[in-house]
CSV table of C-alpha atoms in Angstrom, one decimal:
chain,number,residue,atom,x,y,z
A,114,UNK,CA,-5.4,-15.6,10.0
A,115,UNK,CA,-2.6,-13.3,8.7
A,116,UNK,CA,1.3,-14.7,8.8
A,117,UNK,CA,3.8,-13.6,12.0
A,118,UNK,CA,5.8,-10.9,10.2
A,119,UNK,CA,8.9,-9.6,12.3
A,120,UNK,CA,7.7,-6.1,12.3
A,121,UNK,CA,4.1,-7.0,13.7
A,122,UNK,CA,3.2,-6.2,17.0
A,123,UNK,CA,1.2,-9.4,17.2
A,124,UNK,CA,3.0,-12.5,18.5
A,125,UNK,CA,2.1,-15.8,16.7
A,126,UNK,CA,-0.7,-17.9,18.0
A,127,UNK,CA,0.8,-21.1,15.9
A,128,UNK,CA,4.3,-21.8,16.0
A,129,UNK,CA,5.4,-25.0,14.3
A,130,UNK,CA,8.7,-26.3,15.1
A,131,UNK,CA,11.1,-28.7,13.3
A,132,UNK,CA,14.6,-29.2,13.0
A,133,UNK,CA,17.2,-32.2,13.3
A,134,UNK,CA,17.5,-34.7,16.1
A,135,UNK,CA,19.2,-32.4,19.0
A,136,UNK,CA,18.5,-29.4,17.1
A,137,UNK,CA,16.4,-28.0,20.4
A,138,UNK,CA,13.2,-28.2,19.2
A,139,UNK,CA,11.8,-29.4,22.6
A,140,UNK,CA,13.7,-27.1,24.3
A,141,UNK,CA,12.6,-24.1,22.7
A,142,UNK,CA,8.9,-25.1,22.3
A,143,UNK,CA,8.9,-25.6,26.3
A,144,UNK,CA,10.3,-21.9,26.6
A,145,UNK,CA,8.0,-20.3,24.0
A,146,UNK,CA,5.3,-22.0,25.7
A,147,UNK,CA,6.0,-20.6,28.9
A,148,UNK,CA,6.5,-17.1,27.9
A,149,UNK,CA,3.6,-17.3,25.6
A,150,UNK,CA,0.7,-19.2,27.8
A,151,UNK,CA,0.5,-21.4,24.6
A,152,UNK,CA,0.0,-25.2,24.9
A,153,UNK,CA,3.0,-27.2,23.0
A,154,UNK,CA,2.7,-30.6,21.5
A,155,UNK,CA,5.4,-32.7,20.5
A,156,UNK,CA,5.1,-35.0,17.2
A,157,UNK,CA,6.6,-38.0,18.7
A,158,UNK,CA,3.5,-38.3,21.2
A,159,UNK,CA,1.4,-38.3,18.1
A,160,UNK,CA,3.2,-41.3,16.7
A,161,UNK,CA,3.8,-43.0,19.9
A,162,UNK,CA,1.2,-44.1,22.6
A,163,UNK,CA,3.3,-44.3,25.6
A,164,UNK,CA,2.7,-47.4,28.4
A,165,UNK,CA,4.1,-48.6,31.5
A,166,UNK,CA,4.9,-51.5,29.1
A,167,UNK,CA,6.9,-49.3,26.5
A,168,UNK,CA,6.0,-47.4,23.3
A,169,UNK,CA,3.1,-48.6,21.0
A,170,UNK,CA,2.9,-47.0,17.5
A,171,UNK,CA,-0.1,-45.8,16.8
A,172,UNK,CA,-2.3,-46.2,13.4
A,173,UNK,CA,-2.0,-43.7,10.6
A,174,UNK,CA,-5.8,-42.8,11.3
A,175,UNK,CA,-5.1,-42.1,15.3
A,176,UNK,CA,-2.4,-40.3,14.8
A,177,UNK,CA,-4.0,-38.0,12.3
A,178,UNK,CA,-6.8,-37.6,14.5
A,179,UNK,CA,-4.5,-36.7,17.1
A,180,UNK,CA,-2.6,-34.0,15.3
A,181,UNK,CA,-6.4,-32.5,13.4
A,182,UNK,CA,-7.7,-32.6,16.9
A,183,UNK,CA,-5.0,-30.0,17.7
A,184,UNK,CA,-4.8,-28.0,14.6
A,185,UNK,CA,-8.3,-27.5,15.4
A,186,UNK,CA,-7.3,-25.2,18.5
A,187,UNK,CA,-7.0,-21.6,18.5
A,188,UNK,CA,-3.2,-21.8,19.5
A,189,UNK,CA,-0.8,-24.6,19.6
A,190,UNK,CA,3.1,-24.8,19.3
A,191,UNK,CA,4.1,-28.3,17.6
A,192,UNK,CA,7.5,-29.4,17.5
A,193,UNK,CA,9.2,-32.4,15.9
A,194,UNK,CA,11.6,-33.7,13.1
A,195,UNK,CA,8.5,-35.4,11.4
A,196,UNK,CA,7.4,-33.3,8.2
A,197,UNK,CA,5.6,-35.6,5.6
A,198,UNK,CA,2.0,-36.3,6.9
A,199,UNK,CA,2.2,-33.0,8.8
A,200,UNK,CA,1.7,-30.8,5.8
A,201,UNK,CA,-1.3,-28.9,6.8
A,202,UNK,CA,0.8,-27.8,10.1
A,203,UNK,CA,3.0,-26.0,7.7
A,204,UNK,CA,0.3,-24.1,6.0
A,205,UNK,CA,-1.9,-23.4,9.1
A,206,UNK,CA,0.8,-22.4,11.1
A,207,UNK,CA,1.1,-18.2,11.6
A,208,UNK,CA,5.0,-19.2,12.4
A,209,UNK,CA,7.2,-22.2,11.1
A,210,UNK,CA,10.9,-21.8,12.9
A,211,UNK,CA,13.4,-24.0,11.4
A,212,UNK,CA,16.2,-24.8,14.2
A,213,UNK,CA,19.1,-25.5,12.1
A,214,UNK,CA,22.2,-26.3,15.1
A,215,UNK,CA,25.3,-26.8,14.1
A,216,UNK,CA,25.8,-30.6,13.7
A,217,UNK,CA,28.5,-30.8,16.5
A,218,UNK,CA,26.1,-29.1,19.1
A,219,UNK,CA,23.9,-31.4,18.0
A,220,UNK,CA,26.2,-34.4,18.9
A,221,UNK,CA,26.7,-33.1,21.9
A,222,UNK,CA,23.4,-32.7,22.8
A,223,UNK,CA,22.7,-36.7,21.5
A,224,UNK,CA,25.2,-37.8,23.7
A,225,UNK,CA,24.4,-35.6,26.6
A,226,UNK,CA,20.5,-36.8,26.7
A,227,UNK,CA,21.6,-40.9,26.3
A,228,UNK,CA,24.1,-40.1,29.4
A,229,UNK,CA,22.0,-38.0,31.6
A,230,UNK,CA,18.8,-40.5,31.0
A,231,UNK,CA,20.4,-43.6,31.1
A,232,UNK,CA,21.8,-42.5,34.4
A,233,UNK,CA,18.5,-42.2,35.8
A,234,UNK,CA,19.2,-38.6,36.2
A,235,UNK,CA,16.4,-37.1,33.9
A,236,UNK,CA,13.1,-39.4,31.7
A,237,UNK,CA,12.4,-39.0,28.6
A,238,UNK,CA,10.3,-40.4,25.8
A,239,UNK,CA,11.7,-43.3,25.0
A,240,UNK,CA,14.4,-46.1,26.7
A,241,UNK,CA,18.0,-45.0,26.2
A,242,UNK,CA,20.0,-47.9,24.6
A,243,UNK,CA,23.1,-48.1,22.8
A,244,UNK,CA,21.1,-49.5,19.6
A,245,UNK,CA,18.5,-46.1,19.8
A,246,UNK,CA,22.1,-44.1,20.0
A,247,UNK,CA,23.4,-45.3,17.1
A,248,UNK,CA,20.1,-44.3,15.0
A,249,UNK,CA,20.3,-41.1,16.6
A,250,UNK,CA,23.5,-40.4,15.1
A,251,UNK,CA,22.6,-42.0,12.0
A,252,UNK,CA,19.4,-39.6,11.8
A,253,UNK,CA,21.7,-36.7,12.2
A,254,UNK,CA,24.4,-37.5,9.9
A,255,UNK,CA,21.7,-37.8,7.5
A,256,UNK,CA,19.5,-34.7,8.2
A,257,UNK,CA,21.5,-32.1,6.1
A,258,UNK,CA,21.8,-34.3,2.6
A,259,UNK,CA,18.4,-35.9,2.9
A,260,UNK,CA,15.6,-34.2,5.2
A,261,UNK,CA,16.5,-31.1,5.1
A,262,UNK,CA,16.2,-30.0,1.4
A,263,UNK,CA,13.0,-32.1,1.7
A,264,UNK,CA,11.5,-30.1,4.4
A,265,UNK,CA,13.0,-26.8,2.5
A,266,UNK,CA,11.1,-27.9,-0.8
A,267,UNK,CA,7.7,-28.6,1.2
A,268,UNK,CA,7.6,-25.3,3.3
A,269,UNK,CA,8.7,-23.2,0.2
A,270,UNK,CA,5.4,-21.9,-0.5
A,271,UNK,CA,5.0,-20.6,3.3
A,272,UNK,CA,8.6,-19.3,3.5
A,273,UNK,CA,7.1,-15.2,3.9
A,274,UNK,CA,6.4,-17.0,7.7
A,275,UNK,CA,9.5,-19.3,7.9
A,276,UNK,CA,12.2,-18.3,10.2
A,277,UNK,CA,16.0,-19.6,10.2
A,278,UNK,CA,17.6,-19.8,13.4
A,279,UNK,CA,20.5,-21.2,14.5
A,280,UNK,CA,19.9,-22.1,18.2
A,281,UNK,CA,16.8,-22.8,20.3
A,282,UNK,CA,16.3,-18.8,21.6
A,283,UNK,CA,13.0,-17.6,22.4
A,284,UNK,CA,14.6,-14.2,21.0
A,285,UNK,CA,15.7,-15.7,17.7
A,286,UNK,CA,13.0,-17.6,16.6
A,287,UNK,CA,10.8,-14.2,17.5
A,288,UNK,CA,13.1,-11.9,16.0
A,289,UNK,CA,12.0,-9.9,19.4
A,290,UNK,CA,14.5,-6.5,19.8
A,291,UNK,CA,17.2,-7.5,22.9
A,292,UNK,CA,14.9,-5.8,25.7
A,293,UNK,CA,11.7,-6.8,24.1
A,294,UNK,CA,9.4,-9.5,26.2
A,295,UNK,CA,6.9,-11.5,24.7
């Protein structure tokens, strides 16, 4: 399979996603799914096993299985912070997008999720407390002196297919021209 290049007519068939907590990684795998008919998958799931009861973390072994089951298909979209044990997603992705957000956006985004959730208004993954909050904005904080020059240093040997951007645009992460649809 040959790497997404910006000037290619063809549009990726594997897209991996990853960027900070709040970055917009889920939102922008949800719109490049739509507009792509590809199937998106977000890391998280892979971890967690989710019940009625709450979250259950998977084994090391299930969760691999999980994500080789995947990596197995002919086109997948995977998004998530996670980038140790996902290595091969890295090399047998035709498109890695880094969503590197401003860190105040990001805050705002934290914040925004934890209100909207905990008001009942939206669900998401995982129950909203003030505890899960604080390691949100812990996570963040961190992301720029820790994670990321450790995800930089792991994707620099696919970096011909690793795209910078600094919001979660369909457009951006494509590089597509302003009329261009995908």
């Amino acid at each position: 399979m040959t790497a997404y290049r910006p000037d290619s007519s063809k549009t990726p068939d594997k897209i991996r996603i990853i960027g900070s907590v709040g970055s917009g990684k889920s939102t922008l795998a949800r719109a490049l799914s739509d507009q792509l008919g590809i199937p998106y998958y977000e890391l998280d799931n892979m971890v967690w096993r989710r019940t009625d009861h709450g979250d259950v973390k998977n084994s090391f072994e299930e969760r691999d299985r999980i994500l080789n089951g995947i990596l197995e298909q002919d086109r997948w979209i995977i998004e998530g912070v996670h980038y140790q044990w996902v290595q091969r997603s890295f090399a047998d992705a035709d498109l890695i997008v880094y969503v590197d957000t401003p860190i105040w956006v990001r805050n705002y985004r934290i914040l925004k999720r934890f209100t909207v959730q905990k008001l009942g208004l939206a669900q998401g993954n995982y129950k909203q407390t003030f505890s899960m909050l604080r390691k949100m904005y812990q996570w963040n904080y961190r992301h720029a002196k820790k994670e990321k020059p450790e995800i930089m240093q792991i994707v620099e040997p696919y970096r011909g297919k690793l795209r910078m951007i600094r919001n979660s645009s369909v457009r951006q992460a494509l590089m597509l021209p302003e009329k261009a649809r995908p």
